[in-house]
mmCIF file of C-alpha atoms and ligand atoms in Angstrom:
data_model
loop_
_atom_site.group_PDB
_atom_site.id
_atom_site.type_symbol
_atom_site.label_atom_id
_atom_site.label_comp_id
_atom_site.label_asym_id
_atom_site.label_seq_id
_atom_site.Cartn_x
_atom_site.Cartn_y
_atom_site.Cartn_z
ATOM 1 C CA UNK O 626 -7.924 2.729 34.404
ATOM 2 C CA UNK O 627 -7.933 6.516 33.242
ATOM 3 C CA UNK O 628 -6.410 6.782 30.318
ATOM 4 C CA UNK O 629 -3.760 9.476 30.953
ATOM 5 C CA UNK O 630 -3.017 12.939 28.754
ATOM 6 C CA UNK O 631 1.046 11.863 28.323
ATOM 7 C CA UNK O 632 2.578 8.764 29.441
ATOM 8 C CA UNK O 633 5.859 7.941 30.362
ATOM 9 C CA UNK O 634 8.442 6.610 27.817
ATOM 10 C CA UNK O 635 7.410 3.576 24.903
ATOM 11 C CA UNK O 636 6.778 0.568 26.872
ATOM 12 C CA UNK O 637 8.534 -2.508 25.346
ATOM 13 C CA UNK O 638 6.697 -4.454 22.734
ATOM 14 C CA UNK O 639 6.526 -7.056 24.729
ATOM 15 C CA UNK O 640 5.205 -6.206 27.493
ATOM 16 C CA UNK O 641 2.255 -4.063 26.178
ATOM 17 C CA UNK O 642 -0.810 -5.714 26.742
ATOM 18 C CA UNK O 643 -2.859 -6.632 23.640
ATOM 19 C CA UNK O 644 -6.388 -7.332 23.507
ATOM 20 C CA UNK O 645 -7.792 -10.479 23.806
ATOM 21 C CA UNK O 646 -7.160 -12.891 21.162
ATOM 22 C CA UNK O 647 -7.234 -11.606 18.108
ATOM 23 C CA UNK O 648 -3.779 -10.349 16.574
ATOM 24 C CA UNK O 649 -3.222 -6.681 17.642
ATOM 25 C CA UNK O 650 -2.735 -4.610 14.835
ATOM 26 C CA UNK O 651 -0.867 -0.628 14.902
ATOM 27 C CA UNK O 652 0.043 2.423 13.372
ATOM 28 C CA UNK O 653 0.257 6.047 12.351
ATOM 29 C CA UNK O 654 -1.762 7.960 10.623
ATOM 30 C CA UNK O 655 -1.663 11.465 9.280
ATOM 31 C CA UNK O 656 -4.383 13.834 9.043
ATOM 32 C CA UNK O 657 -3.651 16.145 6.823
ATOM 33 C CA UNK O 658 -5.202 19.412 4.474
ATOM 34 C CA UNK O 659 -5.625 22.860 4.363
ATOM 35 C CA UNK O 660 -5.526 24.938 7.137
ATOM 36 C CA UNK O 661 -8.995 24.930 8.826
ATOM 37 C CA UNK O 662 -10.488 22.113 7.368
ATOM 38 C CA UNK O 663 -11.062 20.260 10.418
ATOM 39 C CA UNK O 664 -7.908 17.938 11.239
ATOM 40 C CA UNK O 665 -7.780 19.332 14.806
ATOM 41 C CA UNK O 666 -11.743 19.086 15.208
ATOM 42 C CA UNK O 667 -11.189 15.341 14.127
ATOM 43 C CA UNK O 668 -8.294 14.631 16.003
ATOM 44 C CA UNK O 669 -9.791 15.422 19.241
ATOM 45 C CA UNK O 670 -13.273 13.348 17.934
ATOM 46 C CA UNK O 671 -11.008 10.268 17.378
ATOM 47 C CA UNK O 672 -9.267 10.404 20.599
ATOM 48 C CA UNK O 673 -12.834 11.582 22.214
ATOM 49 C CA UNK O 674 -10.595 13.885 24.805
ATOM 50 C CA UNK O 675 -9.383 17.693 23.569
ATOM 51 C CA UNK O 676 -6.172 17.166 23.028
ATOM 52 C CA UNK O 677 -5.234 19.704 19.859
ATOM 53 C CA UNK O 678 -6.632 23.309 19.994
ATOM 54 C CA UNK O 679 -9.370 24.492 17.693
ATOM 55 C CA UNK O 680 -10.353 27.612 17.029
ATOM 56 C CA UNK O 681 -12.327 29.472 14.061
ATOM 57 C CA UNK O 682 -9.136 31.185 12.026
ATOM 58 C CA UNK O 683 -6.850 29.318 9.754
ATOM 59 C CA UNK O 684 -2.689 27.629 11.064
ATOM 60 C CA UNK O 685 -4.093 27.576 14.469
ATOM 61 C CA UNK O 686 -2.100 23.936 14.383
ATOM 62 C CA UNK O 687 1.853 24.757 14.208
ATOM 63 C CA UNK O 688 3.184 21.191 14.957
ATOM 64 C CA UNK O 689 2.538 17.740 14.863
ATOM 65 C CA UNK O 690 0.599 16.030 18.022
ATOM 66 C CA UNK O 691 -0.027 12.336 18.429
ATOM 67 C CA UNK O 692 -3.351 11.189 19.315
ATOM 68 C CA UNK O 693 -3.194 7.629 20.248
ATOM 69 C CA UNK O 694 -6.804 5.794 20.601
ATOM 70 C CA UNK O 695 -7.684 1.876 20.640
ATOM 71 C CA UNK O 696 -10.017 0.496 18.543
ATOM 72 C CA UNK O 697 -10.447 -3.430 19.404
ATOM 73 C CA UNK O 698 -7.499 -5.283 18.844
ATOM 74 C CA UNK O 699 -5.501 -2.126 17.108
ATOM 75 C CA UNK O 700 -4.148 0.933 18.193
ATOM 76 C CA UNK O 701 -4.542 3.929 16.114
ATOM 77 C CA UNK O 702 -1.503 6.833 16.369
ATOM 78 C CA UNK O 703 -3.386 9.648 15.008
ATOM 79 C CA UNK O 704 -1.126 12.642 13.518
ATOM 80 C CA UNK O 705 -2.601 16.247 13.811
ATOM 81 C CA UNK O 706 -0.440 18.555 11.450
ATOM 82 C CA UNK O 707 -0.432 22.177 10.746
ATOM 83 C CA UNK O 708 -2.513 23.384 7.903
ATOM 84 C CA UNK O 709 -0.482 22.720 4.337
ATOM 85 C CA UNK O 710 -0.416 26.384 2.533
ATOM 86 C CA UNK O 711 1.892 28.482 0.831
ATOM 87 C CA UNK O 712 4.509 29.328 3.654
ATOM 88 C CA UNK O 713 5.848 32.823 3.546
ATOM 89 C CA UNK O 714 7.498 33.114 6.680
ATOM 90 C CA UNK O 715 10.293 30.893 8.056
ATOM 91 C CA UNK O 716 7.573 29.623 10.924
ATOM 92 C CA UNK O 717 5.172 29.313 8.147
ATOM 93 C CA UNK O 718 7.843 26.840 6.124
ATOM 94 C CA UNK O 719 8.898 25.149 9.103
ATOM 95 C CA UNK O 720 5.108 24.291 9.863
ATOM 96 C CA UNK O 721 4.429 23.002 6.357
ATOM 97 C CA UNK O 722 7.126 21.015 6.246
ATOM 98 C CA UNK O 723 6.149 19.279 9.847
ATOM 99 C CA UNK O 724 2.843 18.540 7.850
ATOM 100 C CA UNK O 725 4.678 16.652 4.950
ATOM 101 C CA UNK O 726 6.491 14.821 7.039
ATOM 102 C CA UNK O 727 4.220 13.651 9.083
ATOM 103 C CA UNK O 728 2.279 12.037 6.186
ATOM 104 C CA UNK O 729 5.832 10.840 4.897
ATOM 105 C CA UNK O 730 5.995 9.039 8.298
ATOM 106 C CA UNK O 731 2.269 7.464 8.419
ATOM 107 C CA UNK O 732 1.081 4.098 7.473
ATOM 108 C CA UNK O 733 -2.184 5.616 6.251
ATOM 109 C CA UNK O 734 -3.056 9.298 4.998
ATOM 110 C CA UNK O 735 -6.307 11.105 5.687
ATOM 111 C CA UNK O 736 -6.642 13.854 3.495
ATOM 112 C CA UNK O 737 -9.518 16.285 5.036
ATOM 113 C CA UNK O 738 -11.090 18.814 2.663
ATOM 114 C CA UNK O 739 -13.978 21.524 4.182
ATOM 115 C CA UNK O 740 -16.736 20.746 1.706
ATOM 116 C CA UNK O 741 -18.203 23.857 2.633
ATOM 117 C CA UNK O 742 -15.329 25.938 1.003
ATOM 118 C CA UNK O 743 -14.979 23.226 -1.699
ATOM 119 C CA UNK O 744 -11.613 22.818 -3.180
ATOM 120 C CA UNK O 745 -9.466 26.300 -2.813
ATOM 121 C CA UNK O 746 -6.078 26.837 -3.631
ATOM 122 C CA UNK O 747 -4.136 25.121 -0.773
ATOM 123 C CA UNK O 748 -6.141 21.627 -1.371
ATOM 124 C CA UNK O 749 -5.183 22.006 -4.911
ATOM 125 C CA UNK O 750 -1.578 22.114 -4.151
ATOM 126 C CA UNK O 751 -1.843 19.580 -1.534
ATOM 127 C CA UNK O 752 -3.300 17.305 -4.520
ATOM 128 C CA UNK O 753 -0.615 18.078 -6.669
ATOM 129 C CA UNK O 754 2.011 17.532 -4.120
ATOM 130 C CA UNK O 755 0.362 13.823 -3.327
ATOM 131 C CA UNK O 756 0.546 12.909 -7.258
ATOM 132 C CA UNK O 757 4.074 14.057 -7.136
ATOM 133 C CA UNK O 758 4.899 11.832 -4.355
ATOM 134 C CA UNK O 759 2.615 8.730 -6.154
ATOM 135 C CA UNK O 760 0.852 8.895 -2.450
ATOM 136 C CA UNK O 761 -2.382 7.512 -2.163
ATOM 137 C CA UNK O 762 -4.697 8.504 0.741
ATOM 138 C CA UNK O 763 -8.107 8.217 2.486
ATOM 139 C CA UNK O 764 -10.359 11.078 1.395
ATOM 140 C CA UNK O 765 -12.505 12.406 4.218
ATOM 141 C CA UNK O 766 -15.102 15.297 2.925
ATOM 142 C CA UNK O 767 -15.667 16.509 6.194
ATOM 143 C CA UNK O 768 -18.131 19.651 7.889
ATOM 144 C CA UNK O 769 -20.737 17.836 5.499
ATOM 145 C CA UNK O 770 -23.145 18.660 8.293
ATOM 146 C CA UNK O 771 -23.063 22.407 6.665
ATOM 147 C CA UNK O 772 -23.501 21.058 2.513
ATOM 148 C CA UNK O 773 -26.149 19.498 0.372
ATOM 149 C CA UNK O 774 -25.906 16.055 -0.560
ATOM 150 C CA UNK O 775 -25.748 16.565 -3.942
ATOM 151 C CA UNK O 776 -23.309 19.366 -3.346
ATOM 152 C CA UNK O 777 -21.147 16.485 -2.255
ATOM 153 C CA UNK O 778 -21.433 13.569 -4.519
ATOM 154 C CA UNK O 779 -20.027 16.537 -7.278
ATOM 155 C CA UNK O 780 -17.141 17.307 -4.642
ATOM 156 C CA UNK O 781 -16.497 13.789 -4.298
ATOM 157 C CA UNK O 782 -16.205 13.018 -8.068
ATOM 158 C CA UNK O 783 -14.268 16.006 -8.479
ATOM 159 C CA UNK O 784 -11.448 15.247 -6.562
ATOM 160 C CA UNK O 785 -11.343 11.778 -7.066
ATOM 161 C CA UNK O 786 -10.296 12.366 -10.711
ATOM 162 C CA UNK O 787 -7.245 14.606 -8.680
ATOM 163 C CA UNK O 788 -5.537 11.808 -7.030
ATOM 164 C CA UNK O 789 -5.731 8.088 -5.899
ATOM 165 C CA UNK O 790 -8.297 8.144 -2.736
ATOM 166 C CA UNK O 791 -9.441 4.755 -1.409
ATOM 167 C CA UNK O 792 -11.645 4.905 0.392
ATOM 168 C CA UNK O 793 -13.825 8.495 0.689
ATOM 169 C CA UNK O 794 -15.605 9.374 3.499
ATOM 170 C CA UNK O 795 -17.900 12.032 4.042
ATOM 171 C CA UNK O 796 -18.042 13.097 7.497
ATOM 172 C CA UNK O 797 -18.651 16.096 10.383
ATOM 173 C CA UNK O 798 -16.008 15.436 12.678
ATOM 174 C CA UNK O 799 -17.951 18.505 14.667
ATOM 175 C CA UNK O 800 -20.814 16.343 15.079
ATOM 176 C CA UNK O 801 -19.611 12.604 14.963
ATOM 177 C CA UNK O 802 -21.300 11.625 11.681
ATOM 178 C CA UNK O 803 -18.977 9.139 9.947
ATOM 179 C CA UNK O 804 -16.178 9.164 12.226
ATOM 180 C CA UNK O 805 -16.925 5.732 13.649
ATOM 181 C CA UNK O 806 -17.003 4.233 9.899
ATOM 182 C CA UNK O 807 -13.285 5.944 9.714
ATOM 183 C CA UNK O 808 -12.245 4.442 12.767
ATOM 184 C CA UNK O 809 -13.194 1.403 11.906
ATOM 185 C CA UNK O 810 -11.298 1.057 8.263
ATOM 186 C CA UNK O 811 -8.496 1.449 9.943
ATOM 187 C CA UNK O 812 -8.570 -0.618 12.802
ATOM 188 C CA UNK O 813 -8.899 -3.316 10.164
ATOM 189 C CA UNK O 814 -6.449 -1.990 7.667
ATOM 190 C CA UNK O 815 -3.286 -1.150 9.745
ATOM 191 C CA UNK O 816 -0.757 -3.412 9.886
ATOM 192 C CA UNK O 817 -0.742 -6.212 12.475
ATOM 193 C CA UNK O 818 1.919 -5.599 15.151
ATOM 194 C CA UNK O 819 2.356 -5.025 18.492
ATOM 195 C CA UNK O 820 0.857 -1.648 19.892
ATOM 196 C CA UNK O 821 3.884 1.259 20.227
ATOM 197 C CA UNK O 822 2.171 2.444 23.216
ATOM 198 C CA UNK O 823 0.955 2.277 26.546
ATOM 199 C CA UNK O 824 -2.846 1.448 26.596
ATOM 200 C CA UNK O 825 -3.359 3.776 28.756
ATOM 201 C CA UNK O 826 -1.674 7.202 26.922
ATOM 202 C CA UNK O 827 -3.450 9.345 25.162
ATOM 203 C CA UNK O 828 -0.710 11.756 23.705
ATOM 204 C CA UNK O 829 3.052 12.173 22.975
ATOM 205 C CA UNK O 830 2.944 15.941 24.148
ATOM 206 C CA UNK O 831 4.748 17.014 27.250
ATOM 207 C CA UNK O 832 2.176 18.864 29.297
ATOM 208 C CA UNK O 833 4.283 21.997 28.993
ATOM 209 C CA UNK O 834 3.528 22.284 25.642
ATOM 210 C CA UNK O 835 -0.116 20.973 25.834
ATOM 211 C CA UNK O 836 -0.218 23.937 28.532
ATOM 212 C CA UNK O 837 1.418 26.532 26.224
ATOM 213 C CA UNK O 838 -1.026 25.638 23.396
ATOM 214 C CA UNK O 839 -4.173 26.021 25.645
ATOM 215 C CA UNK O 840 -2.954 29.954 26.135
ATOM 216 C CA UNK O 841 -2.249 30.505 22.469
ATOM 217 C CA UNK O 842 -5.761 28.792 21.629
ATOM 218 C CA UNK O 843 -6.855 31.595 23.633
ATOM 219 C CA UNK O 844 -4.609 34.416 22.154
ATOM 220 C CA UNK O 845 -6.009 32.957 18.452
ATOM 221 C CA UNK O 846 -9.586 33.246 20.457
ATOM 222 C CA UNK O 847 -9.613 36.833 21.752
ATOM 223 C CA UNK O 848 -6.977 38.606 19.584
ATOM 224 C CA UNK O 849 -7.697 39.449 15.868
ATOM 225 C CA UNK O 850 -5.861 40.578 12.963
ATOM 226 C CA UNK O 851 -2.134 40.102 13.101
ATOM 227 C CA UNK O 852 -1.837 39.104 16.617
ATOM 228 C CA UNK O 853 -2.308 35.568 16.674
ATOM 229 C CA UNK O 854 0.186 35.201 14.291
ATOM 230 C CA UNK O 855 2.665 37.673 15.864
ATOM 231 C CA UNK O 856 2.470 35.395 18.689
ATOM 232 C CA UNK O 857 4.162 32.600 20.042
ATOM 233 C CA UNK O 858 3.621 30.912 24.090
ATOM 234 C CA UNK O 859 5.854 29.191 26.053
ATOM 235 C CA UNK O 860 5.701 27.584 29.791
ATOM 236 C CA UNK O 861 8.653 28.703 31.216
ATOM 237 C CA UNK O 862 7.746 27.381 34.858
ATOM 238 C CA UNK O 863 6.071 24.278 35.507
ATOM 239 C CA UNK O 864 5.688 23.249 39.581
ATOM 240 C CA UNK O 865 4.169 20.103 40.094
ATOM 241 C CA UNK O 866 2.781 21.494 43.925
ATOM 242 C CA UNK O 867 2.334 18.851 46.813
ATOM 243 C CA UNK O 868 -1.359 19.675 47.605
ATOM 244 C CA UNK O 869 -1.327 18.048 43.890
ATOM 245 C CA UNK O 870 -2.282 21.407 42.298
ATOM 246 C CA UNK O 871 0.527 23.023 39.463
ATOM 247 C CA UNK O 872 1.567 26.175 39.324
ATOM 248 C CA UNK O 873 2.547 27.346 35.739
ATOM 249 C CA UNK O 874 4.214 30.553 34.379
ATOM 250 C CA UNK O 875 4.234 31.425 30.351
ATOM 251 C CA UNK O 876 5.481 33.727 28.569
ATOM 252 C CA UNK O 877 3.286 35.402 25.152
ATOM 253 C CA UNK O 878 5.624 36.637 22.754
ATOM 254 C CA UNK O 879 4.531 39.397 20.576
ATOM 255 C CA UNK O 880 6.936 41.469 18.237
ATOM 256 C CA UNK O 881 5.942 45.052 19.258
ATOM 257 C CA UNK O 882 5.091 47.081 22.004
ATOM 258 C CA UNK O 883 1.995 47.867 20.681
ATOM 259 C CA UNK O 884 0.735 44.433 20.583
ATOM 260 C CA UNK O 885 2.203 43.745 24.225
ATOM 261 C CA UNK O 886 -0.571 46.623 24.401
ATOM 262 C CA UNK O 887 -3.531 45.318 22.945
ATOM 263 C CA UNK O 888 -2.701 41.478 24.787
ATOM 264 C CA UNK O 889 -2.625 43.115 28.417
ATOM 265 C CA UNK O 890 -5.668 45.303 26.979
ATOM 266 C CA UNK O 891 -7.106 48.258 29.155
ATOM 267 C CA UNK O 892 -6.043 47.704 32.902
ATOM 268 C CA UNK O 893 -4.539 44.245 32.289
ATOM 269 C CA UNK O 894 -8.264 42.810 31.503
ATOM 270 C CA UNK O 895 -7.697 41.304 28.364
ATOM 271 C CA UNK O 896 -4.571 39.105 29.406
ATOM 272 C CA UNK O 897 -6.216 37.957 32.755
ATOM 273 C CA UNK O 898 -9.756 36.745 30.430
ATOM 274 C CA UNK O 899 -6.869 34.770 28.302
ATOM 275 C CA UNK O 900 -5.678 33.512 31.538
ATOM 276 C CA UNK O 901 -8.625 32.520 33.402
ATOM 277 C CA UNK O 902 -9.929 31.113 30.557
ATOM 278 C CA UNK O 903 -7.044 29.538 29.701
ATOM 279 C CA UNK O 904 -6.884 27.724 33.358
ATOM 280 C CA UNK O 905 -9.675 26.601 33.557
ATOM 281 C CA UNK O 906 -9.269 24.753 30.592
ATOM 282 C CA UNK O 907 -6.162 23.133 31.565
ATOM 283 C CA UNK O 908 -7.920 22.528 35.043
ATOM 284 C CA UNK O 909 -10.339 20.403 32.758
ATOM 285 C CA UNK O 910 -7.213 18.729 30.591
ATOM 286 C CA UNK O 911 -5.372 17.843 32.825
ATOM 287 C CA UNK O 912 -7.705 16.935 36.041
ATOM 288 C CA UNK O 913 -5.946 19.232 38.696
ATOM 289 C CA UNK O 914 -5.940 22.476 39.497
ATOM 290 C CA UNK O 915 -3.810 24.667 38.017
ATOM 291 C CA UNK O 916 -2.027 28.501 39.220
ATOM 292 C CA UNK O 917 -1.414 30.616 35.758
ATOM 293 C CA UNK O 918 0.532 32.949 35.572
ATOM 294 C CA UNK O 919 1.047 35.124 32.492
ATOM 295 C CA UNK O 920 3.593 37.473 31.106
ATOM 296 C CA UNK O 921 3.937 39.201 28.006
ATOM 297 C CA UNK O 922 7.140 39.869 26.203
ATOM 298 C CA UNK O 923 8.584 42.195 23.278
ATOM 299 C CA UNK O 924 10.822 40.021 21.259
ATOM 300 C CA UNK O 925 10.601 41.544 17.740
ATOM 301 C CA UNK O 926 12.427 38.927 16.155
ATOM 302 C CA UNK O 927 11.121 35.638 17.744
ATOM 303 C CA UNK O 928 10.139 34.283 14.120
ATOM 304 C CA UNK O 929 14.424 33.958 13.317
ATOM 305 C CA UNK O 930 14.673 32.245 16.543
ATOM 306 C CA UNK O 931 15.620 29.089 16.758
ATOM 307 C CA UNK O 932 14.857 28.748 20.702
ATOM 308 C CA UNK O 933 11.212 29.820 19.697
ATOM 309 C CA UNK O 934 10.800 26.849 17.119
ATOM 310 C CA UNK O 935 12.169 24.056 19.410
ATOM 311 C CA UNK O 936 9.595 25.045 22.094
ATOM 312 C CA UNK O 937 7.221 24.501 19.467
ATOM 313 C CA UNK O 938 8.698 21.392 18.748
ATOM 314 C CA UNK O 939 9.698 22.742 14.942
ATOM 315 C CA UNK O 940 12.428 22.151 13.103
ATOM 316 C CA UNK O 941 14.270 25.736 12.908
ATOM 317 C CA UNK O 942 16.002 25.011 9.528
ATOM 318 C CA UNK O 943 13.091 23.275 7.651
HETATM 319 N N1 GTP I 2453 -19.676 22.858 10.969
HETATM 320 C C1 GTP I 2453 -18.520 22.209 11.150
HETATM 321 N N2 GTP I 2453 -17.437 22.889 11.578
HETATM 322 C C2 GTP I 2453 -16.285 22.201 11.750
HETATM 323 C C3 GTP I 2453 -16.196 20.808 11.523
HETATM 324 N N3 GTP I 2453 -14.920 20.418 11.783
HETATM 325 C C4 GTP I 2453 -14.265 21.533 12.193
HETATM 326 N N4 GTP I 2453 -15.077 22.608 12.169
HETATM 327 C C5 GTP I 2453 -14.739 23.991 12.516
HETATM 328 O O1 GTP I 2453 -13.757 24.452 11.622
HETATM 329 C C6 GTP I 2453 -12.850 25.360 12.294
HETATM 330 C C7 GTP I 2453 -11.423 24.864 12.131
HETATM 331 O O2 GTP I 2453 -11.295 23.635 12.815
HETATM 332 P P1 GTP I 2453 -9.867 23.037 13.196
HETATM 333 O O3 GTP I 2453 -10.090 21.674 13.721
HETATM 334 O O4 GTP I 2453 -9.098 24.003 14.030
HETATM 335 O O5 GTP I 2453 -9.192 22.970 11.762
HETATM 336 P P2 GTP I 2453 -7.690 22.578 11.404
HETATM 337 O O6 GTP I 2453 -7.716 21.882 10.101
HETATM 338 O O7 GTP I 2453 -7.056 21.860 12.533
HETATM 339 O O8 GTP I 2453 -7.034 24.030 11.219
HETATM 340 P P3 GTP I 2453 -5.460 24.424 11.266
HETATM 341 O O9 GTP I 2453 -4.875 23.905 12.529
HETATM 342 O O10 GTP I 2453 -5.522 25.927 11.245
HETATM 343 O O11 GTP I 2453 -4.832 23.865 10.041
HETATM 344 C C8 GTP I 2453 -13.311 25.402 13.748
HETATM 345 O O12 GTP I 2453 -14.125 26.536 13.907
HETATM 346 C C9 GTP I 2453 -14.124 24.120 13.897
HETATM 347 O O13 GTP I 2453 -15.132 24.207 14.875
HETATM 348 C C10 GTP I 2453 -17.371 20.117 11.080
HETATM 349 O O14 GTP I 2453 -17.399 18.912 10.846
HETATM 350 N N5 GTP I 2453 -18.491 20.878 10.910
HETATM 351 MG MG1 MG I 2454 -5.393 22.283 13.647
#
C-alpha cells in the first residue's frame, strides 16, 4: 500500500493494525537544536520521503511537523521543530516556543548539534535550558561526514559534561551514516502501546500547508538577505480538479513594496522560477499534477498578525 503524505483523522487504537506478534511499541519524539543543524535534513532521512523543507540559511523550520515512520513492531512520531535561538521578533518567539514544546510533549529528545560549527551560542543555551528543565536527551553529533574523527570524540566529551545525554550518536543525516543505529534505539526504547496512527500516514500536515512550505522553501532558496524572513506563504485556494490534477493559488507576503519588487524580479521572472520550481516539487510530493498560481502581497505588518501565525500553525500569543 503507498504510504500516503496526510491521512485522514487518528484511527482507533483498536483497530490499527500492529505487526506481527511481537508487542507494538509508540511514540513521539522531538528533534531538536539550533537552527541549521540538520533536524529537517534528518527528519526527512527518518521518514525516507521529503516531508520538511531544507534549505542552506538558518529558521528555515517555523513550526512543528510530524513525521511518522515504522520501524518493526513500533511506530516512531518524529517531531521537526524550528531552530531554538534567541527570538527577537514576535514570529521569532512564537517559533521557539513551538520548539520547547514540542520536546515538552515527546517521549524521547534528540538533541542535534552541527559538529562542523561545534558548539555556538544557541546550543549553549539550548544546554542550559535542558539542565533547567532536569531533561535528559539523545545526543546526535550530526554532518560528521564534514569533521575529523578526533575532532569529534573532543565534541562529544565536551558536551557530555553539559547535560545528561544517553545515548550519543554521531551521524550525517545528509548521507545516511548512523541514522539506522538511531532508528533502531528507539524502536526498542519507546514505550509499548498501540500505534497513534494509521500505518499507512506519513505526516500530520494538511497539504495546504505542506504546499505553502514548498513555495517559501523556494523564497528562502532564491531570495537573500532580509527577504526570506520578511516573508510568509499561504495557499489561499486549493481545487482538488476531476482529471485528478490540483489547482493551487498562494499568496507571498512581503512587508514592502520594494521586496514585492525584488520577488516578481525583472518582468515577473523571478516569481515564475519560484513557481515552477516550486510545482514541480509538489508534483513530486504529492504524486499529481499540480496548477500554481502565485501572488505577491504588501502587508507591512503581517509579523503582528495573528491570521498569519495560525496559517503557520503558531501560536500568536506564545
Ligand atoms: N554536510 C552535511 N550537511 C547537512 C547535514 N544535515 C543537514 N545538512 C545541511 O545543513 C543545512 C541545514 O539543514 P536543515 O535540515 O534545514 O537544518 P534545520 O536544523 O532543520 O534548520 P532550521 O529549520 O533552520 O532550524 C542544509 O544545507 C542541509 O543540506 C549533514 O549530515 N551533512
Ligand atoms: Mg528545519
Amino acid at each position: 500500500m503507498p504510504r500516503s503524505l496526510t491521512g485522514p483523522n487518528i484511527t482507533p487504537p483498536d483497530t490499527v493494525a500492529g505487526a506481527g506478534p511481537e508487542p507494538t511499541r509508540c511514540g513521539y519524539v522531538a528533534l531538536i537544536g539550533a537552527p541549521n543543524s540538520g533536524k529537517s535534513t534528518l527528519l526527512n532521512r527518518l521518514v525516507g520521503q521529503k516531508l520538511a523543507i531544507v534549505t542552506p540559511k538558518a529558521q528555515t523550520t517555523r513550526s512543528r511537523l510530524l513525521g511518522i515512520a515504522i520501524e518493526a513492531a513500533t511506530q516512531i512520531v518524529y517531531v521537526d521543530t524550528p531552530g531554538i535561538f534567541t527570538p527577537c521578533r514576535r514570529l521569532d518567539r512564537a517559533m521557539v516556543a513551538a520548539a520547547w514544546s514540542g520536546a515538552a510533549d515527546a517521549d524521547e529528545t534528540v538533541l542535534l548539534v552541527d559538529a562542523a560549527r561545534a558548539i555556538d551560542e544557541n546550543t549553549l543555551r539550548i544546554l542550559d535550558s535542558l539542565r533547567e528543565r532536569n531533561r535528559r536527551s539523545i545526543l546526535a553529533l550530526n554532518k560528521i561526514d564534514l569533521v575529523r574523527h578526533d575532532r569529534l570524540l573532543g565534541l562529544a566529551d565536551a558536551l557530555s559534561r553539559q547535560g545528561r545525554f544517553d545515548p550519543i550518536f554521531m551521524i550525517s543525516g545528509l548521507k545516511g551514516d548512523g541514522v539506522g543505529d538511531v532508528k533502531r534505539h528507539l524502536a526498542a526504547s519507546l514505550p509499548p502501546g498501540p500505534w497513534l496512527f494509521p500505518e499507512d500516514q506519513l505526516s500530520d500536515a494538511p497539504e495546504r500547508l505542506i504546499a505553502a512550505e514548498v513555495t517559501r522553501e523556494q523564497v528562502f532558496l532564491q531570495l537573500h538577505d532580509e527577504l526570506p524572513y520578511a516573508s510568509t506563504v499561504e495557499t489561499e485556494q486549493w481545487e482538488n480538479r476531476p482529471d485528478g490534477s490540483v489547482r493551487i493559488e498562494q499568496v507571498i507576503y512581503v512587508q514592502r513594496p520594494s521586496q514585492r519588487a525584488i520577488v516578481l524580479g525583472e518582468g515577473g521572472k523571478r516569481i515564475k522560477a519560484i513557481g515552477a520550481t516550486a510545482r514541480a516539487e509538489l508534483e513530486r510530493m504529492l504524486e499529481r499534477r499540480v496548477h500554481m498560481f502565485l501572488f505577491v502581497k504588501v502587508r507591512e505588518n503581517w509579523g503582528e498578525e495573528r491570521e498569519r501565525f495560525e496559517a503557520l500553525g503558531l501560536d500568536y500569543d506564545a
